[in-house]
PDB file of C-alpha atoms in Angstrom:
ATOM      1  CA  MET A1000       0.415  -0.001   0.155  1.00 42.00           C
ATOM      2  CA  ALA A1001       1.553   3.526  -0.761  1.00 43.00           C
ATOM      3  CA  THR A1002       1.530   5.633   1.977  1.00 46.00           C
ATOM      4  CA  THR A1003      -0.417   7.943   2.720  1.00 46.00           C
ATOM      5  CA  GLN A1004       0.628  11.776   2.522  1.00 47.00           C
ATOM      6  CA  SER A1005       0.193  12.368   6.101  1.00 49.00           C
ATOM      7  CA  GLN A1006       2.667   9.488   6.871  1.00 50.00           C
ATOM      8  CA  PHE A1007       5.112  11.051   4.321  1.00 46.00           C
ATOM      9  CA  LEU A1008       4.798  14.496   5.545  1.00 46.00           C
ATOM     10  CA  MET A1009       5.733  12.849   9.218  1.00 49.00           C
ATOM     11  CA  ASN A1010       8.926  10.637   7.406  1.00 48.00           C
ATOM     12  CA  LEU A1011       9.652  14.361   6.039  1.00 46.00           C
ATOM     13  CA  SER A1012       9.443  16.270   9.400  1.00 46.00           C
ATOM     14  CA  HIS A1013      12.223  14.059  11.058  1.00 47.00           C
ATOM     15  CA  GLY A1014      14.874  15.297   7.444  1.00 42.00           C
ATOM     16  CA  LEU A1015      16.832  13.785   4.860  1.00 42.00           C
ATOM     17  CA  SER A1016      19.357  13.484   7.132  1.00 41.00           C
ATOM     18  CA  SER A1017      21.969  10.686   6.945  1.00 40.00           C
ATOM     19  CA  GLN A1018      21.155   7.612   8.576  1.00 40.00           C
ATOM     20  CA  ARG A1019      23.687   4.969   8.134  1.00 37.00           C
ATOM     21  CA  ASN A1020      27.677   4.663   7.629  1.00 41.00           C
ATOM     22  CA  LEU A1021      28.884   2.859   4.795  1.00 39.00           C
ATOM     23  CA  SER A1022      30.748  -0.517   6.126  1.00 38.00           C
ATOM     24  CA  ALA A1023      34.107  -0.740   6.099  1.00 38.00           C
ATOM     25  CA  ASP A1024      34.365  -3.756   3.428  1.00 41.00           C
ATOM     26  CA  ASN A1025      31.905  -1.489   1.316  1.00 41.00           C
ATOM     27  CA  ARG A1026      32.726   1.699   0.575  1.00 40.00           C
ATOM     28  CA  VAL A1027      33.262   4.571  -2.515  1.00 38.00           C
ATOM     29  CA  SER A1028      36.875   6.128  -2.409  1.00 38.00           C
ATOM     30  CA  SER A1029      35.956   9.444  -3.887  1.00 36.00           C
ATOM     31  CA  SER A1030      39.776  10.399  -4.276  1.00 37.00           C
ATOM     32  CA  SER A1031      40.195   7.173  -6.633  1.00 35.00           C
ATOM     33  CA  CYS A1032      36.397   7.292  -8.154  1.00 36.00           C
ATOM     34  CA  GLN A1033      36.866   3.737  -7.426  1.00 40.00           C
ATOM     35  CA  ILE A1034      33.752   1.863  -5.935  1.00 36.00           C
ATOM     36  CA  THR A1035      36.001  -0.607  -3.612  1.00 38.00           C
ATOM     37  CA  ARG A1036      35.040  -4.182  -1.806  1.00 38.00           C
ATOM     38  CA  LYS A1037      36.484  -7.298  -0.377  1.00 41.00           C
ATOM     39  CA  ASN A1038      38.896  -8.136  -3.028  1.00 42.00           C
ATOM     40  CA  ARG A1039      37.513  -6.811  -6.229  1.00 37.00           C
ATOM     41  CA  SER A1040      37.072  -3.059  -7.719  1.00 41.00           C
ATOM     42  CA  TRP A1041      35.415  -1.485 -10.397  1.00 39.00           C
ATOM     43  CA  ALA A1042      37.159   1.262 -11.829  1.00 45.00           C
ATOM     44  CA  PHE A1043      35.359   3.832 -14.183  1.00 40.00           C
ATOM     45  CA  PRO A1044      36.943   3.571 -18.003  1.00 45.00           C
ATOM     46  CA  VAL A1045      39.294   6.951 -18.107  1.00 45.00           C
ATOM     47  CA  SER A1046      37.008   7.927 -21.492  1.00 43.00           C
ATOM     48  CA  LEU A1047      33.989   8.598 -18.541  1.00 45.00           C
ATOM     49  CA  LYS A1048      36.079  12.000 -17.817  1.00 50.00           C
ATOM     50  CA  VAL A1049      34.146  11.622 -14.084  1.00 51.00           C
ATOM     51  CA  GLU A1050      34.302  15.152 -12.258  1.00 51.00           C
ATOM     52  CA  LYS A1051      35.746  15.527  -9.414  1.00 52.00           C
ATOM     53  CA  PHE A1052      34.428  18.847  -8.070  1.00 49.00           C
ATOM     54  CA  GLN A1053      35.001  20.088  -4.707  1.00 50.00           C
ATOM     55  CA  LEU A1054      32.667  22.040  -2.926  1.00 46.00           C
ATOM     56  CA  GLN A1055      33.079  25.946  -3.238  1.00 50.00           C
ATOM     57  CA  ARG A1056      32.432  27.072   0.726  1.00 45.00           C
ATOM     58  CA  GLY A1057      32.691  30.848   1.440  1.00 43.00           C
ATOM     59  CA  THR A1058      31.485  31.744  -2.007  1.00 50.00           C
ATOM     60  CA  ARG A1059      28.513  33.155  -0.571  1.00 51.00           C
ATOM     61  CA  ARG A1060      28.700  36.796   0.429  1.00 46.00           C
ATOM     62  CA  ARG A1061      26.562  38.010   3.603  1.00 49.00           C
ATOM     63  CA  GLY A1062      24.979  41.393   3.926  1.00 46.00           C
ATOM     64  CA  SER A1063      25.977  42.159   0.056  1.00 45.00           C
ATOM     65  CA  PRO A1064      23.224  43.327  -1.608  1.00 48.00           C
ATOM     66  CA  CYS A1065      24.836  43.095  -5.024  1.00 57.00           C
ATOM     67  CA  LEU A1066      25.870  40.252  -7.565  1.00 60.00           C
ATOM     68  CA  VAL A1067      28.990  38.427  -6.511  1.00 61.00           C
ATOM     69  CA  LYS A1068      31.525  37.258  -9.462  1.00 61.00           C
ATOM     70  CA  ASN A1069      32.033  33.145  -9.258  1.00 66.00           C
ATOM     71  CA  GLY A1070      29.682  33.148  -6.377  1.00 83.00           C
ATOM     72  CA  ILE A1071      26.145  33.613  -4.744  1.00 90.00           C
ATOM     73  CA  GLY A1072      25.175  36.831  -3.360  1.00 89.00           C
ATOM     74  CA  ASP A1073      22.013  38.458  -2.107  1.00 91.00           C
ATOM     75  CA  ALA A1074      21.255  39.247  -5.395  1.00 94.00           C
ATOM     76  CA  ASP A1075      20.941  35.447  -6.554  1.00 96.00           C
ATOM     77  CA  GLY A1076      18.396  33.648  -6.669  1.00 97.00           C
ATOM     78  CA  ILE A1077      18.380  29.851  -7.573  1.00 97.00           C
ATOM     79  CA  ILE A1078      15.654  27.051  -8.783  1.00 97.00           C
ATOM     80  CA  ILE A1079      15.796  24.163  -8.179  1.00 96.00           C
ATOM     81  CA  VAL A1080      13.445  22.258 -11.464  1.00 95.00           C
ATOM     82  CA  ASP A1081      13.185  18.585 -11.432  1.00 91.00           C
ATOM     83  CA  HIS A1082      10.640  16.619 -13.454  1.00 85.00           C
ATOM     84  CA  GLY A1083       7.794  16.530 -11.692  1.00 79.00           C
ATOM     85  CA  SER A1084       4.796  14.173 -10.468  1.00 77.00           C
ATOM     86  CA  ARG A1085       0.893  13.619 -10.807  1.00 74.00           C
ATOM     87  CA  ARG A1086       2.186  12.041  -6.926  1.00 73.00           C
ATOM     88  CA  ARG A1087       1.962  14.907  -4.988  1.00 76.00           C
ATOM     89  CA  GLU A1088       4.013  13.010  -1.871  1.00 75.00           C
ATOM     90  CA  SER A1089       6.968  12.982  -4.757  1.00 77.00           C
ATOM     91  CA  ASN A1090       6.447  17.048  -5.722  1.00 81.00           C
ATOM     92  CA  LEU A1091       6.757  16.807  -1.453  1.00 86.00           C
ATOM     93  CA  MET A1092      10.150  15.917  -1.710  1.00 87.00           C
ATOM     94  CA  LEU A1093      11.789  17.944  -3.870  1.00 90.00           C
ATOM     95  CA  GLU A1094      10.763  20.930  -1.833  1.00 91.00           C
ATOM     96  CA  GLU A1095      12.195  19.185   0.937  1.00 92.00           C
ATOM     97  CA  PHE A1096      15.443  18.739  -0.971  1.00 92.00           C
ATOM     98  CA  VAL A1097      15.234  22.539  -1.779  1.00 95.00           C
ATOM     99  CA  LYS A1098      14.947  23.421   2.093  1.00 95.00           C
ATOM    100  CA  MET A1099      17.560  21.362   3.233  1.00 94.00           C
ATOM    101  CA  PHE A1100      20.208  22.676   0.306  1.00 94.00           C
ATOM    102  CA  LYS A1101      18.804  26.317   1.529  1.00 95.00           C
ATOM    103  CA  ASP A1102      19.764  25.199   4.842  1.00 94.00           C
ATOM    104  CA  LYS A1103      23.195  23.956   4.358  1.00 93.00           C
ATOM    105  CA  THR A1104      24.066  26.579   1.782  1.00 92.00           C
ATOM    106  CA  GLY A1105      23.144  29.775   3.512  1.00 93.00           C
ATOM    107  CA  TYR A1106      21.612  30.848  -0.446  1.00 94.00           C
ATOM    108  CA  PRO A1107      18.980  33.816   0.529  1.00 94.00           C
ATOM    109  CA  ILE A1108      16.640  33.110  -2.341  1.00 97.00           C
ATOM    110  CA  VAL A1109      15.994  29.088  -3.259  1.00 97.00           C
ATOM    111  CA  GLU A1110      13.161  28.038  -4.864  1.00 97.00           C
ATOM    112  CA  PRO A1111      11.756  24.445  -6.172  1.00 96.00           C
ATOM    113  CA  ALA A1112      10.042  24.418  -9.599  1.00 94.00           C
ATOM    114  CA  HIS A1113       8.390  21.427 -11.017  1.00 91.00           C
ATOM    115  CA  MET A1114       8.703  20.083 -14.864  1.00 81.00           C
ATOM    116  CA  LEU A1115       5.938  18.007 -15.618  1.00 69.00           C
ATOM    117  CA  CYS A1116       3.036  18.841 -17.479  1.00 57.00           C
ATOM    118  CA  LEU A1117      -0.561  17.376 -15.866  1.00 51.00           C
ATOM    119  CA  LEU A1118      -3.529  15.977 -18.344  1.00 51.00           C
ATOM    120  CA  PHE A1119      -7.349  15.740 -17.340  1.00 52.00           C
ATOM    121  CA  ALA A1120      -9.963  15.911 -18.738  1.00 55.00           C
ATOM    122  CA  ASP A1121     -14.069  16.731 -17.997  1.00 58.00           C
ATOM    123  CA  VAL A1122     -16.850  15.562 -19.893  1.00 58.00           C
ATOM    124  CA  HIS A1123     -16.124  17.655 -23.112  1.00 63.00           C
ATOM    125  CA  THR A1124     -12.550  18.668 -22.797  1.00 61.00           C
ATOM    126  CA  LEU A1125      -8.981  17.801 -21.942  1.00 54.00           C
ATOM    127  CA  HIS A1126      -6.983  20.235 -20.166  1.00 54.00           C
ATOM    128  CA  GLN A1127      -3.261  20.420 -19.384  1.00 56.00           C
ATOM    129  CA  GLU A1128      -1.444  22.489 -16.721  1.00 55.00           C
ATOM    130  CA  LEU A1129       2.226  22.427 -15.609  1.00 55.00           C
ATOM    131  CA  ALA A1130       2.595  21.115 -11.938  1.00 71.00           C
ATOM    132  CA  GLU A1131       3.055  23.754  -9.433  1.00 83.00           C
ATOM    133  CA  PRO A1132       4.965  25.299  -8.561  1.00 90.00           C
ATOM    134  CA  SER A1133       5.933  26.304 -12.475  1.00 91.00           C
ATOM    135  CA  ILE A1134       9.431  27.947 -13.596  1.00 93.00           C
ATOM    136  CA  LYS A1135       7.411  30.799 -14.148  1.00 94.00           C
ATOM    137  CA  ASP A1136       5.935  30.728 -10.805  1.00 95.00           C
ATOM    138  CA  ALA A1137       9.574  30.402  -9.307  1.00 96.00           C
ATOM    139  CA  PHE A1138      11.003  33.228 -11.743  1.00 97.00           C
ATOM    140  CA  SER A1139       8.676  35.331 -10.072  1.00 97.00           C
ATOM    141  CA  LEU A1140       9.142  34.844  -6.528  1.00 97.00           C
ATOM    142  CA  CYS A1141      12.542  35.271  -6.889  1.00 98.00           C
ATOM    143  CA  VAL A1142      12.716  38.323  -8.238  1.00 98.00           C
ATOM    144  CA  GLN A1143      10.389  39.201  -5.679  1.00 97.00           C
ATOM    145  CA  GLN A1144      12.556  38.446  -3.222  1.00 97.00           C
ATOM    146  CA  GLY A1145      15.184  40.630  -4.624  1.00 96.00           C
ATOM    147  CA  ALA A1146      16.994  38.314  -6.754  1.00 97.00           C
ATOM    148  CA  LYS A1147      18.846  40.309 -10.396  1.00 96.00           C
ATOM    149  CA  ARG A1148      20.392  36.928 -11.196  1.00 96.00           C
ATOM    150  CA  VAL A1149      18.347  33.604 -11.773  1.00 97.00           C
ATOM    151  CA  VAL A1150      20.080  30.618 -11.916  1.00 96.00           C
ATOM    152  CA  VAL A1151      18.327  27.817 -13.055  1.00 96.00           C
ATOM    153  CA  SER A1152      19.699  24.090 -12.114  1.00 94.00           C
ATOM    154  CA  PRO A1153      18.006  20.805 -13.393  1.00 94.00           C
ATOM    155  CA  PHE A1154      17.563  18.087 -11.055  1.00 92.00           C
ATOM    156  CA  PHE A1155      18.537  15.744 -13.495  1.00 88.00           C
ATOM    157  CA  LEU A1156      21.141  13.186 -14.271  1.00 86.00           C
ATOM    158  CA  PHE A1157      21.874  13.766 -18.165  1.00 85.00           C
ATOM    159  CA  PRO A1158      20.974  16.559 -20.877  1.00 84.00           C
ATOM    160  CA  GLY A1159      17.749  15.430 -22.319  1.00 79.00           C
ATOM    161  CA  ARG A1160      15.236  17.111 -24.167  1.00 82.00           C
ATOM    162  CA  HIS A1161      13.721  18.907 -21.033  1.00 82.00           C
ATOM    163  CA  TRP A1162      17.411  20.676 -20.658  1.00 82.00           C
ATOM    164  CA  HIS A1163      17.900  21.268 -23.812  1.00 86.00           C
ATOM    165  CA  LYS A1164      14.510  22.608 -25.111  1.00 85.00           C
ATOM    166  CA  ASP A1165      12.163  22.856 -22.254  1.00 88.00           C
ATOM    167  CA  ILE A1166      13.317  24.224 -19.404  1.00 90.00           C
ATOM    168  CA  PRO A1167      15.348  26.952 -21.703  1.00 92.00           C
ATOM    169  CA  SER A1168      12.138  27.796 -23.348  1.00 91.00           C
ATOM    170  CA  LEU A1169      10.429  27.710 -20.351  1.00 91.00           C
ATOM    171  CA  THR A1170      12.917  30.068 -18.017  1.00 94.00           C
ATOM    172  CA  ALA A1171      13.095  32.840 -20.968  1.00 94.00           C
ATOM    173  CA  ASP A1172       9.069  32.941 -21.421  1.00 94.00           C
ATOM    174  CA  ALA A1173       9.400  33.656 -17.235  1.00 94.00           C
ATOM    175  CA  ALA A1174      12.286  36.231 -18.038  1.00 96.00           C
ATOM    176  CA  LYS A1175      10.078  37.845 -20.050  1.00 95.00           C
ATOM    177  CA  GLU A1176       7.699  39.738 -17.432  1.00 94.00           C
ATOM    178  CA  PHE A1177      11.041  41.104 -16.081  1.00 96.00           C
ATOM    179  CA  SER A1178      13.342  44.442 -17.119  1.00 93.00           C
ATOM    180  CA  GLY A1179      17.317  44.207 -16.196  1.00 94.00           C
ATOM    181  CA  ILE A1180      17.160  39.952 -14.815  1.00 96.00           C
ATOM    182  CA  SER A1181      19.808  38.092 -16.101  1.00 96.00           C
ATOM    183  CA  TYR A1182      19.477  34.445 -16.027  1.00 96.00           C
ATOM    184  CA  LEU A1183      21.997  31.278 -16.037  1.00 95.00           C
ATOM    185  CA  ILE A1184      20.673  27.315 -16.860  1.00 94.00           C
ATOM    186  CA  THR A1185      23.315  25.323 -14.964  1.00 93.00           C
ATOM    187  CA  ALA A1186      24.354  21.600 -16.226  1.00 90.00           C
ATOM    188  CA  PRO A1187      22.309  18.441 -15.130  1.00 90.00           C
ATOM    189  CA  LEU A1188      24.188  16.942 -12.426  1.00 89.00           C
ATOM    190  CA  GLY A1189      26.161  14.553 -14.884  1.00 87.00           C
ATOM    191  CA  LEU A1190      29.014  12.398 -14.174  1.00 87.00           C
ATOM    192  CA  HIS A1191      30.320  13.708 -10.985  1.00 86.00           C
ATOM    193  CA  ASN A1192      32.368  11.432  -8.373  1.00 88.00           C
ATOM    194  CA  LEU A1193      29.571  12.321  -5.287  1.00 90.00           C
ATOM    195  CA  LEU A1194      26.865  10.669  -7.170  1.00 89.00           C
ATOM    196  CA  MET A1195      28.491   7.292  -6.355  1.00 91.00           C
ATOM    197  CA  ASP A1196      28.287   8.251  -2.924  1.00 92.00           C
ATOM    198  CA  VAL A1197      24.575   8.551  -2.943  1.00 90.00           C
ATOM    199  CA  VAL A1198      24.271   5.389  -5.436  1.00 91.00           C
ATOM    200  CA  ASN A1199      26.536   3.072  -2.976  1.00 93.00           C
ATOM    201  CA  ASP A1200      24.473   4.943   0.370  1.00 91.00           C
ATOM    202  CA  ARG A1201      21.542   3.605  -1.138  1.00 89.00           C
ATOM    203  CA  ILE A1202      22.482  -0.227  -1.853  1.00 91.00           C
ATOM    204  CA  GLN A1203      23.713  -0.127   1.233  1.00 92.00           C
ATOM    205  CA  HIS A1204      21.085   1.224   3.285  1.00 89.00           C
ATOM    206  CA  CYS A1205      18.352  -0.961   1.490  1.00 90.00           C
ATOM    207  CA  LEU A1206      20.343  -4.324   1.806  1.00 90.00           C
ATOM    208  CA  SER A1207      20.428  -3.985   5.500  1.00 89.00           C
ATOM    209  CA  HIS A1208      16.891  -3.158   5.514  1.00 86.00           C
ATOM    210  CA  VAL A1209      16.307  -6.357   3.807  1.00 87.00           C
ATOM    211  CA  GLU A1210      18.717  -8.516   6.175  1.00 87.00           C
ATOM    212  CA  GLY A1211      16.511  -6.813   8.966  1.00 86.00           C
ATOM    213  CA  ASP A1212      19.814  -4.637   9.841  1.00 86.00           C
ATOM    214  CA  ALA A1213      18.169  -1.115   9.677  1.00 85.00           C
ATOM    215  CA  ASP A1214      14.695   0.531   9.047  1.00 84.00           C
ATOM    216  CA  GLU A1215      13.126   1.444   5.624  1.00 81.00           C
ATOM    217  CA  CYS A1216      14.481   4.721   4.303  1.00 80.00           C
ATOM    218  CA  LEU A1217      12.290   7.608   3.942  1.00 73.00           C
ATOM    219  CA  VAL A1218      11.688   7.353   0.820  1.00 76.00           C
ATOM    220  CA  CYS A1219      10.472   4.096   0.915  1.00 77.00           C
ATOM    221  CA  ALA A1220       8.558   4.250   4.401  1.00 75.00           C
ATOM    222  CA  GLY A1221       5.557   2.875   4.501  1.00 74.00           C
ATOM    223  CA  THR A1222       5.675   1.711   0.432  1.00 77.00           C
ATOM    224  CA  ASN A1223       6.316  -1.895   1.602  1.00 79.00           C
ATOM    225  CA  LYS A1224       8.436  -1.637  -1.954  1.00 78.00           C
ATOM    226  CA  CYS A1225      11.855  -2.318  -0.580  1.00 80.00           C
ATOM    227  CA  LYS A1226      12.281  -5.970  -0.213  1.00 82.00           C
ATOM    228  CA  LEU A1227      13.817  -9.140  -2.017  1.00 81.00           C
ATOM    229  CA  TYR A1228      11.478 -10.495  -4.591  1.00 83.00           C
ATOM    230  CA  ASN A1229      12.258 -14.005  -5.332  1.00 86.00           C
ATOM    231  CA  SER A1230      11.851 -15.495  -9.566  1.00 86.00           C
ATOM    232  CA  SER A1231       9.286 -17.797  -9.605  1.00 76.00           C
TER     233      SER A1231
END
């Protein structure tokens, strides 16, 4: 049975902070970009050119009303946009992530946005609308809070149609309503070395759960999805 909205919100209220540590025998080494397990190791081909960026700390200059070169200032707004879902619970996860991101970075203006076009019909007509908040909504909120430059960050793994066409089109349309506002659309997450830690962390926790050594993570809680299936 799918988790109810109230249960989902209760799970989120406890935060999506780290719940577990990787075991000594199963871990990701960020420095070597290599997943290591006892007696086995897998290395990424050099041709993949996995990006190893260090987190930029201290680039946000508090109290400065101007734009900051190579950093986020008080006149910058950030929009984190995902695909969106017809399920409200899924959309709530982006909102929770945005809160966590804002708290972690200290950036003053951070807004969520969804891409998904919702389709629904009445007796006579098929309707469509963007899941809320849309990029247009988020852009407007950034400007209302004093943003002079808006950074749109796609919460996608790889570049596809949304990154190449839809997000630029929707952002340009949103910007038309304001003068003197610049904007940037960043690259998607891509081949970033920190993603290996995230994927490996999920794998290790789910394995621990099905073996009875850990509770369900906040994503799976109440869904009964995190379990072993046996082929017939």
